[in-house]
PDB file of C-alpha atoms in Angstrom:
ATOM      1  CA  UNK A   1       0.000   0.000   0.000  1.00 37.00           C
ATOM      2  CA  UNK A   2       1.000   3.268  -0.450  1.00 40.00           C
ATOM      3  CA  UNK A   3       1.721   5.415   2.706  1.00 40.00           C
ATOM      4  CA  UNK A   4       0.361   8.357   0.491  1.00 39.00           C
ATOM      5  CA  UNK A   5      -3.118   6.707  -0.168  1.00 41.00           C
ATOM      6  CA  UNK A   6      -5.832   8.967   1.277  1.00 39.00           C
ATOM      7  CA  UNK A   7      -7.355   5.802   2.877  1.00 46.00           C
ATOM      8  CA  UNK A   8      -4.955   5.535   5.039  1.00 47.00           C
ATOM      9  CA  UNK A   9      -5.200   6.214   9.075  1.00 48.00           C
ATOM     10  CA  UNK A  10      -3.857   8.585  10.195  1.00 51.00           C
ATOM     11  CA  UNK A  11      -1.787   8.970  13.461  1.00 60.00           C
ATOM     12  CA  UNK A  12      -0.414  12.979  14.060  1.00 63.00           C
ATOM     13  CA  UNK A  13       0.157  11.828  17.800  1.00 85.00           C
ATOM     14  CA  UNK A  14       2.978   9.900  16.067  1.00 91.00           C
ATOM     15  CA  UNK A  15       4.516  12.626  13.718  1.00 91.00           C
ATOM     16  CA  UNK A  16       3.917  14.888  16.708  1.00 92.00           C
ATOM     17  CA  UNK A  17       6.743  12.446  18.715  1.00 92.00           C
ATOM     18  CA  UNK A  18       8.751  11.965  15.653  1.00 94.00           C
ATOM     19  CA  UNK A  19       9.036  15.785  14.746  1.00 94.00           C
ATOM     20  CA  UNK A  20       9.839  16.831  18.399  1.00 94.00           C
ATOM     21  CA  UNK A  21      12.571  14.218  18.449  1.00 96.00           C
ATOM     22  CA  UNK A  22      13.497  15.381  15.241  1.00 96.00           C
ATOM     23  CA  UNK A  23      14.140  18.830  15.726  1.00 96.00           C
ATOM     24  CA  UNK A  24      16.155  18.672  18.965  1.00 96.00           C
ATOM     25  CA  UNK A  25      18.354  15.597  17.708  1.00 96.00           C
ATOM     26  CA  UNK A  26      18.798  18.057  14.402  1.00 96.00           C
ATOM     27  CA  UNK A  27      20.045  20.617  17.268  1.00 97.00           C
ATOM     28  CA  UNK A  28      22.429  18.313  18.699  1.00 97.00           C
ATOM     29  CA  UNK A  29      23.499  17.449  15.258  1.00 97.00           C
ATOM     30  CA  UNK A  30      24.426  21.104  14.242  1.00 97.00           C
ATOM     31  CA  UNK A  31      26.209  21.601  17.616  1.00 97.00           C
ATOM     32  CA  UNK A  32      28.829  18.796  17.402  1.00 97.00           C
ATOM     33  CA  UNK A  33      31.603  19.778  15.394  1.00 96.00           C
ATOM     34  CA  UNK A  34      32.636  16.131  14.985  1.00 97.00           C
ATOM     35  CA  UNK A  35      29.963  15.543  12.515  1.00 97.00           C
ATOM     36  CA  UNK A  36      30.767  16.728   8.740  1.00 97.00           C
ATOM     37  CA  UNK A  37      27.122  16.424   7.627  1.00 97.00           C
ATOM     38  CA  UNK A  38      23.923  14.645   8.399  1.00 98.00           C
ATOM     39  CA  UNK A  39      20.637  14.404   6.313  1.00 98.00           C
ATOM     40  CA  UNK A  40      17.128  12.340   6.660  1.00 98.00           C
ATOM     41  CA  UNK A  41      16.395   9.282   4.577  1.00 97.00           C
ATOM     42  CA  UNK A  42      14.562   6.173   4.259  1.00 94.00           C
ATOM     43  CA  UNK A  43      10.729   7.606   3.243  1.00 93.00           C
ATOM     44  CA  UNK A  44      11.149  10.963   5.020  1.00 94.00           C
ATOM     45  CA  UNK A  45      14.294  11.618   2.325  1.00 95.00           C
ATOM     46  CA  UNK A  46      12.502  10.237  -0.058  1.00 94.00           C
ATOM     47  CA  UNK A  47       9.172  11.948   0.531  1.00 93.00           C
ATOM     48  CA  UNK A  48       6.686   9.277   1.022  1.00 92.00           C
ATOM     49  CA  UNK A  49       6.975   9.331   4.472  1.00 92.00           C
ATOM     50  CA  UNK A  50       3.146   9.223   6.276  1.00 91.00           C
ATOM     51  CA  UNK A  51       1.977   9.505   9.931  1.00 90.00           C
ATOM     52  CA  UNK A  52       3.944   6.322  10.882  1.00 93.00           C
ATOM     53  CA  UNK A  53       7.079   6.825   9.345  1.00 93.00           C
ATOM     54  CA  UNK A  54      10.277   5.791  11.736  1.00 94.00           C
ATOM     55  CA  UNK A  55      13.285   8.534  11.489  1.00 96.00           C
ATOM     56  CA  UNK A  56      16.143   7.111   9.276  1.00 97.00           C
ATOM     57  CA  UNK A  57      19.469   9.707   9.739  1.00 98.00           C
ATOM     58  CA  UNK A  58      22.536   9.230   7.700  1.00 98.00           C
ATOM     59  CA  UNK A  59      25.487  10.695   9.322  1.00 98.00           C
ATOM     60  CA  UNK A  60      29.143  11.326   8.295  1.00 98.00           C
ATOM     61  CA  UNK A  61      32.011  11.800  10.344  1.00 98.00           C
ATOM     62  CA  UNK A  62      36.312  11.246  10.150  1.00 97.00           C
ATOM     63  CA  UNK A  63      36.849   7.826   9.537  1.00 97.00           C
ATOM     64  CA  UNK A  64      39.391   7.579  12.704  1.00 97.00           C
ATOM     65  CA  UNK A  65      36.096   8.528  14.841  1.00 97.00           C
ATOM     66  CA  UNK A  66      33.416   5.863  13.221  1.00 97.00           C
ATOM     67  CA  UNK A  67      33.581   3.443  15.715  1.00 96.00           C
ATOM     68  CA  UNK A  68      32.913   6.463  18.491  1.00 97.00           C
ATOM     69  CA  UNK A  69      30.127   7.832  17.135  1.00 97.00           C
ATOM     70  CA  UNK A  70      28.788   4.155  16.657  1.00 97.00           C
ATOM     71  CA  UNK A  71      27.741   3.893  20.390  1.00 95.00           C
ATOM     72  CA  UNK A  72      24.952   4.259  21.954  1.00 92.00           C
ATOM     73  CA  UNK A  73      24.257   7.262  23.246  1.00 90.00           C
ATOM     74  CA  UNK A  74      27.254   9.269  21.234  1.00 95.00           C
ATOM     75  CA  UNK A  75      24.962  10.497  18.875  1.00 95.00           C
ATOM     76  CA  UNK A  76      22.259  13.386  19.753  1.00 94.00           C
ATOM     77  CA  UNK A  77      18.888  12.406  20.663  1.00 93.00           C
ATOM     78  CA  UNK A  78      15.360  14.277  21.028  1.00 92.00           C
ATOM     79  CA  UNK A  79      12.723  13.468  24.539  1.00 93.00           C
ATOM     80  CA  UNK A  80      12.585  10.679  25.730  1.00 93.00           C
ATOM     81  CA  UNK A  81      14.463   7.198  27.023  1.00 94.00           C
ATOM     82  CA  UNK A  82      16.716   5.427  25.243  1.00 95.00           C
ATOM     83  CA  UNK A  83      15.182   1.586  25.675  1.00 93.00           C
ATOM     84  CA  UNK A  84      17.121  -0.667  23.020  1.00 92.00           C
ATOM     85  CA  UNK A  85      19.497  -0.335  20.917  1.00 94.00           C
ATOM     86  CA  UNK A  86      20.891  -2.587  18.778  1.00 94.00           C
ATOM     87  CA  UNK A  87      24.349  -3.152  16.263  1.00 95.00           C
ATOM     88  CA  UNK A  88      22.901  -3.124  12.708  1.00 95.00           C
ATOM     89  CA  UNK A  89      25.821  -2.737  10.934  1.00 95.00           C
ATOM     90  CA  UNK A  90      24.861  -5.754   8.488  1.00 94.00           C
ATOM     91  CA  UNK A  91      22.681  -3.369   6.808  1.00 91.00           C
ATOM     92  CA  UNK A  92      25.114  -1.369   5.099  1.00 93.00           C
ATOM     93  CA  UNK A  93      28.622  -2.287   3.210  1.00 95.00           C
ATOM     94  CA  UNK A  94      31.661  -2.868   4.753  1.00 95.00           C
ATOM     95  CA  UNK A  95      33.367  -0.107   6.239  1.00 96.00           C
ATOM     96  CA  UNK A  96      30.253   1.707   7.730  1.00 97.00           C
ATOM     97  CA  UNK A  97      27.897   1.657  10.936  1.00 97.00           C
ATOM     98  CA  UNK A  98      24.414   1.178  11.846  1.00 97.00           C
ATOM     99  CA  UNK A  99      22.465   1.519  14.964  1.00 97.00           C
ATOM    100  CA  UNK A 100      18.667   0.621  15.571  1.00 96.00           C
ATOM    101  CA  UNK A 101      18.080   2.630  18.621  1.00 96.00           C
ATOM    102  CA  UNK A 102      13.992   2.788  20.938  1.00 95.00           C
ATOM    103  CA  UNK A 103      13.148   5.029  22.462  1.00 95.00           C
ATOM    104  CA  UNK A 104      10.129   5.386  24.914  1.00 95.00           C
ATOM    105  CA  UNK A 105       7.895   9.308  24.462  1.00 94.00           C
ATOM    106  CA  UNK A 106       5.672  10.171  26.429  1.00 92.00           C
ATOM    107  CA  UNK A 107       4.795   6.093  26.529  1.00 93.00           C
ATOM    108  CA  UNK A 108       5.202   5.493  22.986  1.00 95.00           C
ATOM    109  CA  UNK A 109       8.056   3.641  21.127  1.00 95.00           C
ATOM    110  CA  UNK A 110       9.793   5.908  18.423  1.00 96.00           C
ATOM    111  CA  UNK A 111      12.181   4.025  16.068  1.00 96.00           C
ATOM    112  CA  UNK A 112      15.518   5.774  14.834  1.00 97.00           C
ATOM    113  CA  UNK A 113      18.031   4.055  12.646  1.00 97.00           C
ATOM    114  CA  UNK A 114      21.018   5.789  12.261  1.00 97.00           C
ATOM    115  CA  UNK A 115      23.573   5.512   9.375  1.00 98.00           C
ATOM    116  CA  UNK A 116      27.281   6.171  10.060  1.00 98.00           C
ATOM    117  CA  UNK A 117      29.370   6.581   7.365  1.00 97.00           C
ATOM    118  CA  UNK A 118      32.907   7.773   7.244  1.00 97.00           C
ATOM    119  CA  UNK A 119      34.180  11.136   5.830  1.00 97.00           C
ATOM    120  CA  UNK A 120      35.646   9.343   2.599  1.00 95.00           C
ATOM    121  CA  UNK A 121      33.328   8.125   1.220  1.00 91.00           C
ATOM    122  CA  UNK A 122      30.757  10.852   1.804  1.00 94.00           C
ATOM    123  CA  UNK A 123      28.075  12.213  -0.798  1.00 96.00           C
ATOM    124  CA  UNK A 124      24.516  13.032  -0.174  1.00 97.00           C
ATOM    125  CA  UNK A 125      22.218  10.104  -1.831  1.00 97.00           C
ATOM    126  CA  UNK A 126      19.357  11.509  -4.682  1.00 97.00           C
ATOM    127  CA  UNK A 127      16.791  10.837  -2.093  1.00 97.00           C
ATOM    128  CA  UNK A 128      17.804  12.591   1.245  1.00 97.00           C
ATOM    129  CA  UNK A 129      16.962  15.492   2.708  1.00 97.00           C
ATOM    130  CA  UNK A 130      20.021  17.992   3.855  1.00 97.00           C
ATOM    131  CA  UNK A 131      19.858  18.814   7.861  1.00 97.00           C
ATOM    132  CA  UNK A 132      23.600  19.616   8.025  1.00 96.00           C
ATOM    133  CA  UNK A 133      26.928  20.054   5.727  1.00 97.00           C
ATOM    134  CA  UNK A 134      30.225  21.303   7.060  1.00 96.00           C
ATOM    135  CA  UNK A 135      32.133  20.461   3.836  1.00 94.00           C
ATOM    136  CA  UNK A 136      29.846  21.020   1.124  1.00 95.00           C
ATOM    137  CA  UNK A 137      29.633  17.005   0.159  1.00 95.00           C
ATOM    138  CA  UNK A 138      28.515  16.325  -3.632  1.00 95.00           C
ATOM    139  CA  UNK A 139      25.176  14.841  -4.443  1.00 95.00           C
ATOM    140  CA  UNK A 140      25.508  11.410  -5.709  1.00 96.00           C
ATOM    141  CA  UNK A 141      22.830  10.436  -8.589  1.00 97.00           C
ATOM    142  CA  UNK A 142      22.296   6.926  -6.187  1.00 96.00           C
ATOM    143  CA  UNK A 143      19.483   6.717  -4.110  1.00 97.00           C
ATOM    144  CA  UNK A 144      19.905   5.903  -0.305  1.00 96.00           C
ATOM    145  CA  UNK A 145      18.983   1.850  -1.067  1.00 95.00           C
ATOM    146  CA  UNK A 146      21.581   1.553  -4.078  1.00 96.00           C
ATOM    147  CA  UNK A 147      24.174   3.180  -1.897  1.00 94.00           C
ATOM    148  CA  UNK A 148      23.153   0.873   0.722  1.00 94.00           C
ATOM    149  CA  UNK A 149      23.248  -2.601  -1.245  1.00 92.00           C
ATOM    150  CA  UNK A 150      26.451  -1.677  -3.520  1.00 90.00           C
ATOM    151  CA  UNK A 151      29.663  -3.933  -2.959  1.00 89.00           C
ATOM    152  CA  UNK A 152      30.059  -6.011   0.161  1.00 94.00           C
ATOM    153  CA  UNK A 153      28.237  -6.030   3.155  1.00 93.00           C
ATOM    154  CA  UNK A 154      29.715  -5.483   6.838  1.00 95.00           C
ATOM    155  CA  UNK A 155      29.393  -8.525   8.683  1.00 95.00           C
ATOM    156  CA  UNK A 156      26.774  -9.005  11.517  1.00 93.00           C
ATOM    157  CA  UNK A 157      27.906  -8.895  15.310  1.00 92.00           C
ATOM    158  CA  UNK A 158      27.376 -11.734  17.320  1.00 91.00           C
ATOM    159  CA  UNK A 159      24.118 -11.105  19.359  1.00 89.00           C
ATOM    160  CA  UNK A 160      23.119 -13.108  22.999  1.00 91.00           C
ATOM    161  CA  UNK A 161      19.627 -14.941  22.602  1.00 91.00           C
ATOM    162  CA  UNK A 162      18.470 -12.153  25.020  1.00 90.00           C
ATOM    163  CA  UNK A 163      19.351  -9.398  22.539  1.00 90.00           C
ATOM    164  CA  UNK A 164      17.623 -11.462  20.155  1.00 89.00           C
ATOM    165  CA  UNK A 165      14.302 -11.581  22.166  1.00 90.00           C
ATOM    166  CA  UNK A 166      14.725  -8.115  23.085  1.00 90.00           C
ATOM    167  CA  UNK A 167      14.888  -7.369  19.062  1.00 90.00           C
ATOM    168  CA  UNK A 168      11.668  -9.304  18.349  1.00 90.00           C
ATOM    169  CA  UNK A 169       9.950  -6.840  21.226  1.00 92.00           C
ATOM    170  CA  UNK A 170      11.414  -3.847  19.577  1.00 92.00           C
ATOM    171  CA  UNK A 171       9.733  -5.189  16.141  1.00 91.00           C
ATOM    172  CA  UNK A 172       6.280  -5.462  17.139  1.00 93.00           C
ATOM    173  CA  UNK A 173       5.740  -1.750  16.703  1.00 94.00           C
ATOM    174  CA  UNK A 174       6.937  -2.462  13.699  1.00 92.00           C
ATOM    175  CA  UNK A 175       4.381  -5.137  12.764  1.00 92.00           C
ATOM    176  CA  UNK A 176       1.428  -3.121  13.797  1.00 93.00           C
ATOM    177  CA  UNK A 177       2.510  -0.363  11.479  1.00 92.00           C
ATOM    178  CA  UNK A 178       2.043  -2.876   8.896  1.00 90.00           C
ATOM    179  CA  UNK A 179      -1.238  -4.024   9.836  1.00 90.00           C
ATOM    180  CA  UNK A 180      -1.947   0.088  10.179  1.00 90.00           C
ATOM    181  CA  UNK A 181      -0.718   0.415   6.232  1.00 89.00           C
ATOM    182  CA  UNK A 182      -2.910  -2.715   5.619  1.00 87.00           C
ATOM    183  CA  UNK A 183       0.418  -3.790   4.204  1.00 87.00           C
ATOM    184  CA  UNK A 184       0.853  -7.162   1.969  1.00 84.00           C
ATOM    185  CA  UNK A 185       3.569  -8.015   3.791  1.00 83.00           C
ATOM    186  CA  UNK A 186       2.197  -8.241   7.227  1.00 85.00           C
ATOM    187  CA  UNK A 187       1.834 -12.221   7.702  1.00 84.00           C
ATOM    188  CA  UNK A 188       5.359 -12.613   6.486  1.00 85.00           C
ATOM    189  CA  UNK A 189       6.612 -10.049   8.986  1.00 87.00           C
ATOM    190  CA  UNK A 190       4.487 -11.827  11.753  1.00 84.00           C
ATOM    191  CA  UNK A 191       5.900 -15.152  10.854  1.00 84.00           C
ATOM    192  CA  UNK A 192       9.447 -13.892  11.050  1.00 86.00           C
ATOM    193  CA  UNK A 193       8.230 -12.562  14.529  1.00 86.00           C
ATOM    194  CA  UNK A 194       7.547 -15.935  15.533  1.00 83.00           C
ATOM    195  CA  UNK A 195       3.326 -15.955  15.450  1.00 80.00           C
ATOM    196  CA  UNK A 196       1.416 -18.196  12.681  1.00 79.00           C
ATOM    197  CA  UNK A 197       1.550 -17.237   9.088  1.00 77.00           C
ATOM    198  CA  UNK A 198      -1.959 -16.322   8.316  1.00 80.00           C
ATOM    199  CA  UNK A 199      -2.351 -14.105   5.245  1.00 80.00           C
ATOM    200  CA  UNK A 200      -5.784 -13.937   4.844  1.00 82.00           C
ATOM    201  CA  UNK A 201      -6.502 -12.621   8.465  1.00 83.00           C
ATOM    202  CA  UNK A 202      -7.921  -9.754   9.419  1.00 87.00           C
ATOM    203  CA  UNK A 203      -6.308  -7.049  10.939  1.00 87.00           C
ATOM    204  CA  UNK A 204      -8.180  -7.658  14.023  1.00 89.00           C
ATOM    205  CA  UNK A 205      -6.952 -11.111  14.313  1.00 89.00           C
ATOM    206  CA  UNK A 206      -3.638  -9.986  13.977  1.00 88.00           C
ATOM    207  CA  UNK A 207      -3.367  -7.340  16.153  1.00 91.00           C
ATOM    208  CA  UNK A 208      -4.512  -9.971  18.783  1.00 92.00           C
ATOM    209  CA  UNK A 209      -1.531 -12.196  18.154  1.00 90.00           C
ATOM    210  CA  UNK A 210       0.357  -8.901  18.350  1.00 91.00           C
ATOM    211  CA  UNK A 211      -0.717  -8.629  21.789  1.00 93.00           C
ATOM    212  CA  UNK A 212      -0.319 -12.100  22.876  1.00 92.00           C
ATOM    213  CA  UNK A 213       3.450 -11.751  21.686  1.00 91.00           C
ATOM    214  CA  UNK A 214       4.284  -8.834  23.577  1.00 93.00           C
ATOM    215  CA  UNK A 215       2.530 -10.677  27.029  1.00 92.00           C
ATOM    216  CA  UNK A 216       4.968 -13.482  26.360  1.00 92.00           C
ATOM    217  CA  UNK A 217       7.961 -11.276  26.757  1.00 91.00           C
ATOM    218  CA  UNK A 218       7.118 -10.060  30.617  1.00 90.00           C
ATOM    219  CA  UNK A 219       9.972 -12.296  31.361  1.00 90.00           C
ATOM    220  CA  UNK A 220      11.970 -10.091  29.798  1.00 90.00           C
ATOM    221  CA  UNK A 221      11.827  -7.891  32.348  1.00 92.00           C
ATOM    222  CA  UNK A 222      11.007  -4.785  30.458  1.00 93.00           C
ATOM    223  CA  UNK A 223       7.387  -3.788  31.305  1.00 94.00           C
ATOM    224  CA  UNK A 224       7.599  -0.248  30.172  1.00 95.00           C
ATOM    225  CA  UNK A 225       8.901  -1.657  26.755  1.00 95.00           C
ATOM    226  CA  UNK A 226       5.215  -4.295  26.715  1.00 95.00           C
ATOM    227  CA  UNK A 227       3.239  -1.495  28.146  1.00 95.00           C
ATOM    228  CA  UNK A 228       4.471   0.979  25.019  1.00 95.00           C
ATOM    229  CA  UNK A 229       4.160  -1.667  22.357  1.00 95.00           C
ATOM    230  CA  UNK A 230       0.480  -2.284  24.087  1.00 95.00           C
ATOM    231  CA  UNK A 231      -0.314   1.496  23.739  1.00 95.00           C
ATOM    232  CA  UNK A 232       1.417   1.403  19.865  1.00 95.00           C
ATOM    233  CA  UNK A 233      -0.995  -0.914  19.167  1.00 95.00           C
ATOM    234  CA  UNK A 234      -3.883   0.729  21.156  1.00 94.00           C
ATOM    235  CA  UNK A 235      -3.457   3.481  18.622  1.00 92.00           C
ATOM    236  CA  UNK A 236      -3.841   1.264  15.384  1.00 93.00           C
ATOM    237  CA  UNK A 237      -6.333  -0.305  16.599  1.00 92.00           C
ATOM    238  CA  UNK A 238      -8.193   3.014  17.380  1.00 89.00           C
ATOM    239  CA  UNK A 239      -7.510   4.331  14.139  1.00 84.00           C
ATOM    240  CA  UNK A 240      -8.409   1.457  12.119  1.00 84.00           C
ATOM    241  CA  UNK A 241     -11.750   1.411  13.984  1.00 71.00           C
TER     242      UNK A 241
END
């Protein structure tokens, strides 16, 4: 589905989090001299984003100082606690960074995946959106996903099976924004999440296994984490009604 489709539900309580965040991570960008430039992508660059659009930031900084600005934490944030984060570097070629950081608003989860990329090999991809350039960086005629998927990939980090379970909890958000976009995809999302494969369910039925899922990770230990995916999916299901 397409996230510009008029049918589609909207949630402003969302873009209201998202844009706060935004703008006082974008201040936190522009006062660290450490980073040579910084722009959106994913569907905000690209301009598709909707309501439930996650932030996706692509950073670039010296390439003695990647590995710093790869933590947790080193980078600015907006309101809010930091929940999870996790080492994503798998999703982008060898020699850069990823992070796929929570946090918890005003007791909803906002998703920010953050791109680091070192100094020399910087450009700004044909589908990003400028928030900061010390060095005036060329534009590249790629798009964000080319740029992404060209040459080979860094390899994954080893993960504990706790960080593991605590990634499936930090995706379930992410599934009810599919069910929210009435997207295609949702039953094959949900069956990588570990519930049935049921592609002919209603969104009803699987916002339910939704919920069971996140009731099955109380032994995690998190119950602010359950309690915001409970209210994330309180608001699809509110919408979609």
């Amino acid at each position: 589905m397409n996230p510009e489709d008029s049918t589609l539900p909207p949630a402003p309580r969302l873009a209201d989090l998202r844009s706060r965040w935004l703008g006082a991570a974008t201040a936190g960008l522009h006062g660290d001299p450490g980073v040579a430039g910084a722009a959106l992508v994913g569907s905000l660059g690209a301009g598709r984003a909707d309501d439930w659009s996650d932030l996706d930031l692509l950073v670039f900084v010296d390439d003695t100082r990647l590995d710093e600005y790869a933590m947790p934490g080193r980078l600015p944030s907006g309101p809010g606690v930091l929940t999870a984060a996790f080492d994503a570097r798998h999703n982008g070629p060898r020699g850069t960074r990823a992070l796929g950081l929570t946090y918890l608003v005003d007791g909803l989860p906002l998703q920010v995946d953050w791109y680091i990329h070192p100094i020399s090999r910087a450009g700004w991809p044909a589908d990003s959106v400028l928030v900061l350039d010390r060095r005036g960086l060329d534009q590249l005629p790629a798009t964000f996903a080319e740029l992404l998927s060209a040459g080979e990939r860094e390899p994954p980090t080893p993960k504990e099976p706790v960080e593991h379970q605590l990634g499936r909890l930090a995706m379930v958000p992410v599934a009810g924004k599919r069910i929210a976009r009435r997207s295609p995809d949702t039953a094959r999302l949900f069956a990588i999440l570990g519930c049935p494969y049921a592609p002919g369910a209603s969104w009803r039925h699987h916002l339910a296994a939704l919920r069971g899922l996140l009731d099955g990770f109380a032994a995690l230990g998190r119950p602010d984490d359950v309690a915001a995916g409970h209210a994330y999916l309180d608001l699809v299901e509110q919408t979609l009604d």
